[in-house]
């Protein structure tokens, strides 16, 4: 409905929700496509095999889109259990998160690098709830000519009389029941043989062959062999022709002895299914032989109205297409919403044993009721070292992001190329400056309060990162990937109605945000059984939505990175600060300080045990962040105009850890300092906040958890905000460009009047969303934050570098 609504009056959406990936216009000569999927269950059983088949599998989705697209980039978003989880807290039968991380990482290295496809963007998250099933999101974008042999490239043909040709790897027992296994909770009976064996070299050869065959017009239709193998790919293609006959005894096998049903449903990798006109069959097979690719004629598309399966000269199966595609009735389920306070599991959630306490964060002691760290400086150091924020450079550097020579903004930026970027910018064609942005939004901790807000925040995070990179606000396209705990009410899932209500609210939040930002959803996927039941214990993931975004940037030379560029540049906060701390990483550090572990509402043993009464839970810090798109969108458009107009030197969106972390990351990138006066932000926080949106959950904080205004201003994660640096000579133009029409530009006092002791000479009210002048970039490599004459934070940039890089060194 979102995409249909937004498609009215526009012609850039070529093929959405009808193929293996969504296809949109890039320019007059070129289309692009994007797809992301998950390989969670395989990665839990066999981390290496699960990840590598996730990568090559989504590559085939691109190759099987339209007449065949060429994969140009990969993305990966990975969610693991906490790395410091005590070994005795891991349910028997599961691997420790460190082992899962190592296997998944090496699978990504081999899957992407050996395929010659760069990995340009992604994220790594850690949360107790992912100890049962990791979430492994694999994404790929592709490019295809707008026209191929005189016809739109996204159109494919599968007609009666066309031959069925299987191309690529041979069929084995690996991957049998892979689809059904992935749709169930993980338990002791989960078969390792359901995990496919990936071979990116074979797939690379097949890819080159298929693109050559495409351009020569040797096949009419194509799709990938993924979940369900031939049963799925040919069952889908048969809808176009009206039927198909599959001759299983003609299929090439890895070894003898497979039963007919095993040949049909095996998910052995590196295979594609083609629809080939009979007159082109011999030429196609000859080209395959010359390219050392196995291609086999295994049947015919028909108009019989059925999928007919033969083996050893006799019919062994026949299903009407109407039954195959429409024979399963829709489930009728009940959803019941009960607003939950952050950090407290909803009524009906099964209880579990609390994990063993972990060491307190730097600067704090377990049981200390103060926020993490005695000072803002210690808190910032703790957050920079928090695994969800800290650099994963030692891992990311092993993913090739330079192959194909299109990367403009890379995973790391700055003077030492070790500061995080907000996403990727990719040059699609070597002689054109038009490019793509690739960004992500994911914030599962916000689900504890309300999945509606979580979904809106995920959309906003991906969209504002696109804006921060210089992307066009009107040319962005999203994918939605849901990973949910079992939402079906049962004896094993007594809170299924609540989890289903969380899913409904997340869908509404996704829809509302995408409609507000004019962001069509072009593809997506869901995984609804992310639970593990082992040794009598159940572990469920936090409700998680990944929003992946592909956008257009008209001129890649205007792209902006996150690092401060030069001393004397002015530092602005763009966007209003409302001080929400619920579900933030500051709250996670706070909870670990007080209780030794972070709260999770996931059902199962990773959720903290509770005494009777809701107040016995770990402390929470009130409402989670909420998006206000009606004020954010005009700000995004104005900032985009300022970036393309050359008024912005650097831009970094505020997300995990809030203002202080973003400021530190920009200083790390430039190896420069910053002098900032927090006074205007504190004044804005002291004003009455914006009214809550109807239906939004905004519970008060736990008793005794007051957080100082300074810490709230520095570490809240209010969405839709940016840290921007501006050359002094552009001050007046920048402020005029960003000022709301009702207030006009702020005063244009000289940059020399800024000082840590007196604060900015002028600033627009932070509560209005006008650009707030906070201070300036300095050659002195210290991050200094004051409120008038009062010191709040003082940190040497090298200390920030060390804290940010600590995890990467540990993983080396």
CSV table of N, CA, C and O in Angstrom, one decimal, residues 143-181:
chain,number,residue,atom,x,y,z
A,143,UNK,N,23.1,-3.7,-11.2
A,143,UNK,CA,22.9,-2.7,-12.3
A,143,UNK,C,22.6,-3.5,-13.6
A,143,UNK,O,23.1,-4.6,-13.8
A,144,UNK,N,21.7,-2.9,-14.4
A,144,UNK,CA,21.4,-3.5,-15.6
A,144,UNK,C,21.0,-2.4,-16.6
A,144,UNK,O,20.5,-1.4,-16.2
A,145,UNK,N,21.3,-2.7,-17.9
A,145,UNK,CA,20.9,-1.6,-18.9
A,145,UNK,C,19.4,-1.4,-18.9
A,145,UNK,O,18.6,-2.3,-18.6
A,146,UNK,N,19.0,-0.2,-19.2
A,146,UNK,CA,17.6,0.1,-19.2
A,146,UNK,C,16.9,-0.7,-20.3
A,146,UNK,O,15.7,-1.1,-20.2
A,147,UNK,N,17.6,-0.9,-21.4
A,147,UNK,CA,17.1,-1.7,-22.5
A,147,UNK,C,18.1,-2.8,-22.8
A,147,UNK,O,19.3,-2.6,-22.9
A,148,UNK,N,17.5,-4.0,-23.1
A,148,UNK,CA,18.3,-5.1,-23.6
A,148,UNK,C,17.7,-5.7,-24.8
A,148,UNK,O,16.5,-6.2,-24.7
A,149,UNK,N,18.4,-5.7,-25.9
A,149,UNK,CA,17.8,-6.2,-27.2
A,149,UNK,C,16.5,-5.6,-27.5
A,149,UNK,O,15.5,-6.3,-27.9
A,150,UNK,N,16.4,-4.3,-27.3
A,150,UNK,CA,15.2,-3.5,-27.7
A,150,UNK,C,14.0,-3.6,-26.7
A,150,UNK,O,12.9,-3.1,-27.1
A,151,UNK,N,14.2,-4.2,-25.5
A,151,UNK,CA,13.1,-4.3,-24.6
A,151,UNK,C,13.5,-3.9,-23.2
A,151,UNK,O,14.7,-4.1,-22.9
A,152,UNK,N,12.6,-3.4,-22.4
A,152,UNK,CA,12.9,-3.1,-21.0
A,152,UNK,C,13.6,-4.2,-20.3
A,152,UNK,O,13.1,-5.4,-20.4
A,153,UNK,N,14.7,-3.9,-19.6
A,153,UNK,CA,15.5,-5.0,-19.0
A,153,UNK,C,14.8,-5.7,-17.9
A,153,UNK,O,15.2,-6.9,-17.5
A,154,UNK,N,13.8,-5.1,-17.3
A,154,UNK,CA,13.2,-5.8,-16.1
A,154,UNK,C,12.1,-6.8,-16.5
A,154,UNK,O,11.6,-7.5,-15.7
A,155,UNK,N,11.8,-6.9,-17.8
A,155,UNK,CA,10.8,-7.8,-18.3
A,155,UNK,C,11.5,-9.1,-18.6
A,155,UNK,O,12.5,-9.2,-19.3
A,156,UNK,N,10.8,-10.2,-18.2
A,156,UNK,CA,11.3,-11.6,-18.6
A,156,UNK,C,10.1,-12.4,-19.2
A,156,UNK,O,9.0,-12.0,-19.0
A,157,UNK,N,10.5,-13.4,-19.9
A,157,UNK,CA,9.5,-14.2,-20.6
A,157,UNK,C,9.7,-15.7,-20.3
A,157,UNK,O,10.8,-16.2,-20.4
A,158,UNK,N,8.6,-16.3,-19.9
A,158,UNK,CA,8.6,-17.8,-19.7
A,158,UNK,C,7.3,-18.3,-20.4
A,158,UNK,O,6.2,-18.0,-19.9
A,159,UNK,N,7.4,-18.9,-21.6
A,159,UNK,CA,6.3,-19.2,-22.4
A,159,UNK,C,6.2,-20.7,-22.6
A,159,UNK,O,7.2,-21.4,-22.5
A,160,UNK,N,5.0,-21.3,-22.9
A,160,UNK,CA,4.9,-22.7,-23.2
A,160,UNK,C,5.8,-23.0,-24.4
A,160,UNK,O,5.9,-22.3,-25.4
A,161,UNK,N,6.5,-24.2,-24.3
A,161,UNK,CA,7.5,-24.6,-25.3
A,161,UNK,C,8.9,-24.2,-25.0
A,161,UNK,O,9.8,-24.7,-25.6
A,162,UNK,N,9.1,-23.2,-24.1
A,162,UNK,CA,10.5,-22.9,-23.8
A,162,UNK,C,11.1,-24.0,-23.0
A,162,UNK,O,10.4,-24.7,-22.2
A,163,UNK,N,12.4,-24.2,-23.2
A,163,UNK,CA,13.1,-25.3,-22.5
A,163,UNK,C,13.5,-24.8,-21.1
A,163,UNK,O,13.8,-23.6,-20.9
A,164,UNK,N,13.5,-25.7,-20.2
A,164,UNK,CA,14.0,-25.5,-18.8
A,164,UNK,C,15.5,-25.8,-18.7
A,164,UNK,O,15.9,-27.0,-19.0
A,165,UNK,N,16.4,-24.9,-18.4
A,165,UNK,CA,17.8,-25.1,-18.3
A,165,UNK,C,18.3,-24.8,-16.9
A,165,UNK,O,18.0,-23.7,-16.5
A,166,UNK,N,19.0,-25.7,-16.3
A,166,UNK,CA,19.6,-25.5,-15.0
A,166,UNK,C,21.1,-25.2,-15.2
A,166,UNK,O,21.7,-25.9,-15.9
A,167,UNK,N,21.5,-24.1,-14.7
A,167,UNK,CA,22.9,-23.6,-14.9
A,167,UNK,C,23.6,-23.6,-13.5
A,167,UNK,O,23.1,-23.2,-12.5
A,168,UNK,N,24.9,-24.0,-13.5
A,168,UNK,CA,25.8,-23.8,-12.4
A,168,UNK,C,26.1,-25.1,-11.7
A,168,UNK,O,26.5,-26.0,-12.3
A,169,UNK,N,26.1,-25.0,-10.3
A,169,UNK,CA,26.5,-26.2,-9.5
A,169,UNK,C,25.6,-27.4,-9.7
A,169,UNK,O,24.5,-27.3,-10.2
A,170,UNK,N,26.1,-28.5,-9.2
A,170,UNK,CA,25.4,-29.8,-9.2
A,170,UNK,C,24.6,-29.9,-7.9
A,170,UNK,O,24.8,-29.2,-6.9
A,171,UNK,N,23.7,-30.9,-7.9
A,171,UNK,CA,22.7,-31.1,-6.8
A,171,UNK,C,23.3,-32.1,-5.9
A,171,UNK,O,23.7,-33.2,-6.3
A,172,UNK,N,23.2,-31.8,-4.6
A,172,UNK,CA,23.6,-32.8,-3.6
A,172,UNK,C,22.6,-32.7,-2.4
A,172,UNK,O,21.5,-32.1,-2.5
A,173,UNK,N,22.9,-33.4,-1.3
A,173,UNK,CA,22.0,-33.5,-0.2
A,173,UNK,C,22.1,-32.3,0.7
A,173,UNK,O,21.3,-32.1,1.6
A,174,UNK,N,23.1,-31.4,0.5
A,174,UNK,CA,23.3,-30.2,1.3
A,174,UNK,C,22.1,-29.3,1.0
A,174,UNK,O,21.8,-29.0,-0.1
A,175,UNK,N,21.6,-28.7,2.1
A,175,UNK,CA,20.5,-27.7,1.9
A,175,UNK,C,19.1,-28.3,1.9
A,175,UNK,O,18.1,-27.6,1.7
A,176,UNK,N,19.0,-29.7,2.0
A,176,UNK,CA,17.7,-30.3,2.0
A,176,UNK,C,16.9,-29.8,3.2
A,176,UNK,O,17.4,-29.9,4.3
A,177,UNK,N,15.7,-29.3,3.1
A,177,UNK,CA,14.9,-28.8,4.1
A,177,UNK,C,15.4,-27.5,4.7
A,177,UNK,O,15.1,-27.1,5.8
A,178,UNK,N,16.3,-26.8,3.9
A,178,UNK,CA,16.9,-25.5,4.4
A,178,UNK,C,15.8,-24.5,4.7
A,178,UNK,O,15.8,-23.8,5.7
A,179,UNK,N,14.8,-24.4,3.8
A,179,UNK,CA,13.7,-23.4,3.9
A,179,UNK,C,12.9,-23.7,5.1
A,179,UNK,O,12.6,-22.8,6.0
A,180,UNK,N,12.4,-25.0,5.3
A,180,UNK,CA,11.6,-25.3,6.4
A,180,UNK,C,12.3,-25.2,7.7
A,180,UNK,O,11.8,-24.8,8.7
A,181,UNK,N,13.6,-25.6,7.7
A,181,UNK,CA,14.4,-25.5,8.9
A,181,UNK,C,14.6,-24.1,9.4
A,181,UNK,O,14.5,-23.7,10.6
